PDB file of C-alpha atoms and ligand atoms in Angstrom:
ATOM      1  CA  MET Z   1      -0.847 -17.409  13.373  1.00 47.00           C
ATOM      2  CA  SER Z   2      -0.181 -20.264  11.279  1.00 63.00           C
ATOM      3  CA  ASN Z   3       2.471 -20.386   8.685  1.00 87.00           C
ATOM      4  CA  HIS Z   4      -0.250 -19.160   5.606  1.00 95.00           C
ATOM      5  CA  LYS Z   5      -1.348 -16.387   6.012  1.00 98.00           C
ATOM      6  CA  VAL Z   6      -3.100 -13.550   4.248  1.00 98.00           C
ATOM      7  CA  TRP Z   7      -1.127  -9.754   2.678  1.00 98.00           C
ATOM      8  CA  PHE Z   8      -2.451  -7.087   1.498  1.00 99.00           C
ATOM      9  CA  ILE Z   9      -0.075  -4.689   0.308  1.00 99.00           C
ATOM     10  CA  THR Z  10      -0.923  -1.316  -1.529  1.00 98.00           C
ATOM     11  CA  GLY Z  11       0.307  -0.129  -5.296  1.00 98.00           C
ATOM     12  CA  ALA Z  12       0.252  -3.335  -6.586  1.00 98.00           C
ATOM     13  CA  GLY Z  13       0.039  -2.370  -9.562  1.00 97.00           C
ATOM     14  CA  ARG Z  14       3.830  -1.149 -10.437  1.00 97.00           C
ATOM     15  CA  GLY Z  15       6.982  -2.428  -8.867  1.00 98.00           C
ATOM     16  CA  LEU Z  16       8.032  -3.033  -5.897  1.00 98.00           C
ATOM     17  CA  GLY Z  17       4.288  -3.726  -4.840  1.00 98.00           C
ATOM     18  CA  VAL Z  18       4.266  -6.156  -8.116  1.00 98.00           C
ATOM     19  CA  GLU Z  19       7.204  -8.775  -6.756  1.00 98.00           C
ATOM     20  CA  LEU Z  20       6.265  -8.979  -3.235  1.00 98.00           C
ATOM     21  CA  THR Z  21       2.837 -10.175  -5.009  1.00 98.00           C
ATOM     22  CA  LYS Z  22       4.852 -12.249  -6.548  1.00 98.00           C
ATOM     23  CA  ALA Z  23       6.907 -13.598  -3.815  1.00 98.00           C
ATOM     24  CA  ALA Z  24       4.168 -14.198  -0.714  1.00 98.00           C
ATOM     25  CA  LEU Z  25       2.205 -15.866  -3.573  1.00 98.00           C
ATOM     26  CA  ALA Z  26       5.103 -18.581  -4.344  1.00 98.00           C
ATOM     27  CA  ALA Z  27       5.839 -18.935  -0.863  1.00 98.00           C
ATOM     28  CA  GLY Z  28       2.053 -19.950  -0.614  1.00 98.00           C
ATOM     29  CA  HIS Z  29       0.361 -17.468   0.761  1.00 98.00           C
ATOM     30  CA  THR Z  30      -2.714 -15.942  -0.231  1.00 98.00           C
ATOM     31  CA  VAL Z  31      -2.692 -11.694  -1.295  1.00 98.00           C
ATOM     32  CA  VAL Z  32      -5.023  -8.772  -1.633  1.00 98.00           C
ATOM     33  CA  ALA Z  33      -3.490  -7.252  -4.254  1.00 98.00           C
ATOM     34  CA  THR Z  34      -5.180  -3.204  -4.809  1.00 98.00           C
ATOM     35  CA  GLY Z  35      -4.270  -0.259  -6.756  1.00 98.00           C
ATOM     36  CA  ARG Z  36      -6.054   2.679  -7.550  1.00 98.00           C
ATOM     37  CA  ASN Z  37      -6.950   1.176 -10.985  1.00 98.00           C
ATOM     38  CA  SER Z  38      -7.577  -2.664 -10.086  1.00 97.00           C
ATOM     39  CA  ALA Z  39      -7.371  -3.330 -13.888  1.00 98.00           C
ATOM     40  CA  LYS Z  40      -4.207  -3.046 -14.200  1.00 98.00           C
ATOM     41  CA  VAL Z  41      -3.488  -4.634 -11.016  1.00 98.00           C
ATOM     42  CA  ALA Z  42      -4.740  -7.867 -12.529  1.00 98.00           C
ATOM     43  CA  ALA Z  43      -2.899  -7.109 -15.442  1.00 98.00           C
ATOM     44  CA  ALA Z  44       0.365  -6.885 -13.778  1.00 98.00           C
ATOM     45  CA  LEU Z  45      -0.647 -10.021 -11.551  1.00 98.00           C
ATOM     46  CA  GLY Z  46      -1.998 -13.094 -13.612  1.00 96.00           C
ATOM     47  CA  ALA Z  47      -4.580 -15.318 -12.143  1.00 95.00           C
ATOM     48  CA  HIS Z  48      -3.634 -16.943  -9.168  1.00 97.00           C
ATOM     49  CA  PRO Z  49      -6.397 -18.891  -6.844  1.00 96.00           C
ATOM     50  CA  ASN Z  50      -4.811 -17.334  -3.794  1.00 98.00           C
ATOM     51  CA  LEU Z  51      -5.386 -13.728  -5.038  1.00 98.00           C
ATOM     52  CA  LEU Z  52      -7.529 -10.799  -4.851  1.00 98.00           C
ATOM     53  CA  CYS Z  53      -7.313  -7.643  -7.014  1.00 98.00           C
ATOM     54  CA  LEU Z  54      -9.358  -4.554  -5.066  1.00 98.00           C
ATOM     55  CA  LYS Z  55      -9.792  -1.212  -5.499  1.00 98.00           C
ATOM     56  CA  LEU Z  56      -7.589   0.997  -3.506  1.00 98.00           C
ATOM     57  CA  ASP Z  57      -6.685   4.527  -3.277  1.00 98.00           C
ATOM     58  CA  VAL Z  58      -4.804   5.204  -0.283  1.00 98.00           C
ATOM     59  CA  THR Z  59      -5.610   8.632  -0.120  1.00 98.00           C
ATOM     60  CA  ARG Z  60      -9.063   7.816   0.267  1.00 98.00           C
ATOM     61  CA  LEU Z  61     -10.515   5.605   3.870  1.00 98.00           C
ATOM     62  CA  ASP Z  62     -13.790   5.330   2.171  1.00 98.00           C
ATOM     63  CA  GLU Z  63     -11.368   2.835   0.004  1.00 98.00           C
ATOM     64  CA  ALA Z  64      -9.401   1.440   2.275  1.00 98.00           C
ATOM     65  CA  GLN Z  65     -12.398   0.530   4.222  1.00 98.00           C
ATOM     66  CA  ALA Z  66     -14.275  -1.108   1.197  1.00 98.00           C
ATOM     67  CA  ALA Z  67     -10.487  -2.630   0.248  1.00 98.00           C
ATOM     68  CA  VAL Z  68     -10.583  -4.179   4.408  1.00 98.00           C
ATOM     69  CA  ALA Z  69     -14.309  -5.545   4.256  1.00 98.00           C
ATOM     70  CA  ALA Z  70     -14.189  -6.584   1.018  1.00 98.00           C
ATOM     71  CA  ALA Z  71     -10.061  -8.709   1.528  1.00 98.00           C
ATOM     72  CA  VAL Z  72     -12.318 -10.726   4.908  1.00 98.00           C
ATOM     73  CA  ALA Z  73     -15.704 -11.123   3.506  1.00 98.00           C
ATOM     74  CA  ARG Z  74     -13.025 -13.052   1.274  1.00 98.00           C
ATOM     75  CA  PHE Z  75     -10.119 -14.580   3.334  1.00 98.00           C
ATOM     76  CA  GLY Z  76     -11.387 -14.028   7.137  1.00 98.00           C
ATOM     77  CA  ARG Z  77      -8.634 -11.796   8.086  1.00 98.00           C
ATOM     78  CA  ILE Z  78      -6.037 -10.034   7.322  1.00 98.00           C
ATOM     79  CA  ASP Z  79      -2.686 -11.053   8.575  1.00 98.00           C
ATOM     80  CA  VAL Z  80       0.178  -8.244   7.237  1.00 98.00           C
ATOM     81  CA  LEU Z  81      -0.376  -4.966   6.020  1.00 99.00           C
ATOM     82  CA  VAL Z  82       3.169  -3.351   3.641  1.00 98.00           C
ATOM     83  CA  ASN Z  83       2.018   0.182   2.523  1.00 98.00           C
ATOM     84  CA  ASN Z  84       3.859  -0.330   0.349  1.00 98.00           C
ATOM     85  CA  ALA Z  85       1.880   2.578  -2.670  1.00 98.00           C
ATOM     86  CA  GLY Z  86       4.368   5.756  -3.059  1.00 97.00           C
ATOM     87  CA  ASN Z  87       5.151   8.950  -4.784  1.00 96.00           C
ATOM     88  CA  PHE Z  88       7.913  11.083  -5.547  1.00 93.00           C
ATOM     89  CA  TYR Z  89       8.804  14.196  -6.541  1.00 92.00           C
ATOM     90  CA  ALA Z  90      12.284  16.267  -5.959  1.00 90.00           C
ATOM     91  CA  GLY Z  91      13.342  19.585  -7.677  1.00 91.00           C
ATOM     92  CA  PHE Z  92      14.057  22.397  -6.964  1.00 93.00           C
ATOM     93  CA  PHE Z  93      11.561  23.304  -4.216  1.00 92.00           C
ATOM     94  CA  GLU Z  94      10.199  26.235  -6.459  1.00 93.00           C
ATOM     95  CA  GLU Z  95      10.138  23.304  -9.204  1.00 94.00           C
ATOM     96  CA  LEU Z  96       7.076  21.287  -6.983  1.00 95.00           C
ATOM     97  CA  ASN Z  97       3.800  22.648  -7.168  1.00 96.00           C
ATOM     98  CA  PRO Z  98       1.753  22.555  -3.897  1.00 96.00           C
ATOM     99  CA  GLU Z  99      -0.174  19.948  -6.017  1.00 97.00           C
ATOM    100  CA  GLN Z 100       2.390  17.545  -5.750  1.00 96.00           C
ATOM    101  CA  VAL Z 101       4.394  18.815  -2.144  1.00 94.00           C
ATOM    102  CA  ARG Z 102       0.603  17.821  -1.015  1.00 97.00           C
ATOM    103  CA  SER Z 103       0.048  14.837  -3.170  1.00 97.00           C
ATOM    104  CA  GLN Z 104       3.240  13.157  -1.535  1.00 95.00           C
ATOM    105  CA  LEU Z 105       1.925  14.341   1.815  1.00 96.00           C
ATOM    106  CA  GLU Z 106      -1.515  12.235   0.706  1.00 98.00           C
ATOM    107  CA  THR Z 107       0.520   9.415  -0.557  1.00 98.00           C
ATOM    108  CA  LEU Z 108       3.347   8.130   1.698  1.00 96.00           C
ATOM    109  CA  LEU Z 109       1.973  10.272   5.224  1.00 96.00           C
ATOM    110  CA  PHE Z 110      -1.719  10.486   5.703  1.00 98.00           C
ATOM    111  CA  GLY Z 111      -2.106   6.975   2.745  1.00 98.00           C
ATOM    112  CA  PRO Z 112      -0.508   4.409   4.839  1.00 98.00           C
ATOM    113  CA  MET Z 113      -2.474   5.921   8.274  1.00 98.00           C
ATOM    114  CA  ASN Z 114      -5.882   5.565   6.364  1.00 98.00           C
ATOM    115  CA  VAL Z 115      -5.268   1.856   5.187  1.00 99.00           C
ATOM    116  CA  THR Z 116      -3.645   0.664   8.927  1.00 98.00           C
ATOM    117  CA  ARG Z 117      -6.947   2.643  10.491  1.00 98.00           C
ATOM    118  CA  ALA Z 118      -9.198  -0.232   8.522  1.00 98.00           C
ATOM    119  CA  VAL Z 119      -6.809  -2.964   9.270  1.00 98.00           C
ATOM    120  CA  LEU Z 120      -6.360  -2.041  12.624  1.00 98.00           C
ATOM    121  CA  PRO Z 121      -9.601  -3.461  13.871  1.00 98.00           C
ATOM    122  CA  THR Z 122      -9.698  -6.997  12.722  1.00 98.00           C
ATOM    123  CA  MET Z 123      -5.606  -7.284  13.274  1.00 98.00           C
ATOM    124  CA  ARG Z 124      -6.837  -6.295  17.432  1.00 98.00           C
ATOM    125  CA  GLY Z 125     -10.020  -8.999  16.687  1.00 98.00           C
ATOM    126  CA  GLN Z 126      -7.543 -12.061  15.767  1.00 98.00           C
ATOM    127  CA  ARG Z 127      -5.168 -10.209  18.503  1.00 98.00           C
ATOM    128  CA  ALA Z 128      -1.775 -10.670  15.421  1.00 98.00           C
ATOM    129  CA  GLY Z 129      -1.049  -9.264  12.980  1.00 98.00           C
ATOM    130  CA  LEU Z 130       2.439  -7.569  11.189  1.00 98.00           C
ATOM    131  CA  LEU Z 131       2.318  -3.566   9.806  1.00 98.00           C
ATOM    132  CA  LEU Z 132       4.944  -3.603   7.316  1.00 98.00           C
ATOM    133  CA  ASN Z 133       5.292   0.815   6.259  1.00 97.00           C
ATOM    134  CA  ILE Z 134       7.697   0.628   2.980  1.00 97.00           C
ATOM    135  CA  SER Z 135      10.077   4.170   3.809  1.00 94.00           C
ATOM    136  CA  SER Z 136      13.132   5.277   2.323  1.00 93.00           C
ATOM    137  CA  THR Z 137      16.092   7.186   3.171  1.00 91.00           C
ATOM    138  CA  ALA Z 138      14.733  10.598   1.572  1.00 87.00           C
ATOM    139  CA  GLY Z 139      11.834  10.501   4.265  1.00 84.00           C
ATOM    140  CA  ILE Z 140      14.819  10.808   7.231  1.00 88.00           C
ATOM    141  CA  THR Z 141      17.719  13.101   5.745  1.00 91.00           C
ATOM    142  CA  GLY Z 142      18.339  15.866   3.043  1.00 88.00           C
ATOM    143  CA  GLY Z 143      19.246  15.437  -0.648  1.00 88.00           C
ATOM    144  CA  MET Z 144      20.607  17.504  -2.986  1.00 87.00           C
ATOM    145  CA  PHE Z 145      18.358  18.715  -5.671  1.00 86.00           C
ATOM    146  CA  CYS Z 146      15.612  17.294  -3.753  1.00 87.00           C
ATOM    147  CA  SER Z 147      13.370  19.934  -2.147  1.00 84.00           C
TER     148      SER Z 147
HETATM  149  N1  NAP R 201      12.416   2.551  -6.088  1.00 72.09           N
HETATM  150  C1  NAP R 201      13.078   3.381  -5.211  1.00 72.09           C
HETATM  151  O1  NAP R 201      13.997   3.729  -5.447  1.00 72.09           O
HETATM  152  C2  NAP R 201      12.653   3.243  -3.715  1.00 72.09           C
HETATM  153  C3  NAP R 201      13.416   4.293  -2.652  1.00 72.09           C
HETATM  154  C4  NAP R 201      12.869   3.982  -1.522  1.00 72.09           C
HETATM  155  C5  NAP R 201      11.683   3.649  -0.873  1.00 72.09           C
HETATM  156  N2  NAP R 201      10.882   3.550  -2.447  1.00 72.09           N
HETATM  157  C6  NAP R 201       9.614   3.498  -1.981  1.00 72.09           C
HETATM  158  O2  NAP R 201       8.974   2.186  -1.747  1.00 72.09           O
HETATM  159  C7  NAP R 201       7.955   1.528  -2.627  1.00 72.09           C
HETATM  160  C8  NAP R 201       7.753   1.090  -3.910  1.00 72.09           C
HETATM  161  O3  NAP R 201       8.276   2.205  -4.462  1.00 72.09           O
HETATM  162  P1  NAP R 201       8.464   1.930  -6.164  1.00 72.09           P
HETATM  163  O4  NAP R 201       9.433   1.916  -7.529  1.00 72.09           O
HETATM  164  O5  NAP R 201       8.132   0.491  -6.352  1.00 72.09           O
HETATM  165  O6  NAP R 201       6.989   2.701  -6.784  1.00 72.09           O
HETATM  166  P2  NAP R 201       6.539   2.955  -7.488  1.00 72.09           P
HETATM  167  O7  NAP R 201       6.384   1.217  -9.454  1.00 72.09           O
HETATM  168  O8  NAP R 201       6.478   4.018  -8.442  1.00 72.09           O
HETATM  169  O9  NAP R 201       4.713   2.141  -7.595  1.00 72.09           O
HETATM  170  C9  NAP R 201       3.855   3.166  -6.814  1.00 72.09           C
HETATM  171  C10 NAP R 201       3.364   2.040  -6.967  1.00 72.09           C
HETATM  172  O10 NAP R 201       2.404   2.931  -5.435  1.00 72.09           O
HETATM  173  C11 NAP R 201       1.607   3.570  -6.532  1.00 72.09           C
HETATM  174  N3  NAP R 201       0.415   4.376  -6.253  1.00 72.09           N
HETATM  175  C12 NAP R 201       0.939   5.809  -6.200  1.00 72.09           C
HETATM  176  N4  NAP R 201      -0.209   6.304  -4.799  1.00 72.09           N
HETATM  177  C13 NAP R 201      -1.398   5.698  -5.222  1.00 72.09           C
HETATM  178  C14 NAP R 201      -2.367   6.063  -4.321  1.00 72.09           C
HETATM  179  N5  NAP R 201      -2.470   7.627  -4.083  1.00 72.09           N
HETATM  180  N6  NAP R 201      -3.398   4.508  -4.315  1.00 72.09           N
HETATM  181  C15 NAP R 201      -2.758   3.576  -4.370  1.00 72.09           C
HETATM  182  N7  NAP R 201      -1.696   3.126  -4.937  1.00 72.09           N
HETATM  183  C16 NAP R 201      -0.889   4.808  -5.149  1.00 72.09           C
HETATM  184  C17 NAP R 201       1.264   3.235  -7.843  1.00 72.09           C
HETATM  185  O11 NAP R 201      -0.173   2.964  -8.591  1.00 72.09           O
HETATM  186  P3  NAP R 201      -0.283   3.430 -10.442  1.00 72.09           P
HETATM  187  O12 NAP R 201       0.079   2.267 -11.446  1.00 72.09           O
HETATM  188  O13 NAP R 201      -1.050   4.093  -9.709  1.00 72.09           O
HETATM  189  O14 NAP R 201       0.561   5.038  -9.908  1.00 72.09           O
HETATM  190  C18 NAP R 201       2.044   2.010  -8.147  1.00 72.09           C
HETATM  191  O15 NAP R 201       2.100   1.082  -7.777  1.00 72.09           O
HETATM  192  C19 NAP R 201       7.722   3.215  -2.557  1.00 72.09           C
HETATM  193  O16 NAP R 201       6.918   3.549  -0.994  1.00 72.09           O
HETATM  194  C20 NAP R 201       8.034   4.114  -2.742  1.00 72.09           C
HETATM  195  O17 NAP R 201       8.720   5.878  -1.402  1.00 72.09           O
HETATM  196  C21 NAP R 201      11.321   3.176  -3.299  1.00 72.09           C
END
């Protein structure tokens, strides 16, 4: 891989995703910044010649495949995938409804799988690529009041 890389970042409309995108652009890389609302992603990041903002709800495999296809059509490759999108529902178990629990698993477990599944054929074709999955200590250790 050359020093100039094409990054593909999920959940880039706020929080860490915005900061990662800005840092990668400032370092001279190209970024495909994605989010459930692409207009919100574009508003958070502003215009940049090396930036493409796309719609991607990570719970949707079809949207992941469409975003990857658009990224490759525009930039020819994807070198780095950052599975950053996430949500967090914490509380006593009976305070969390089934939809919240399901949403957390769909977003933080199956979401990265959807995007990785969509990106891997491109990376395998390139015979190069880096997958970064943003996790949390909350995923590996129990926390008080965090069922
Ligand atoms: N902040 C912390 O203390 C902390 C600690 C440990 C781990 N983390 C992890 O670090 C990552 C970034 O956290 P953050 O603090 O930057 O979170 P944040 O400010 O809450 O931002 C989360 C981002 O994920 C997006 N998102 C949520 N569901 C999505 C979906 N289904 N499809 C696509 N995008 C979706 C949100 O988009 P919308 O704008 O559309 O909601 C938002 O852009 C997450 O994976 C989180 O689990 C954070």
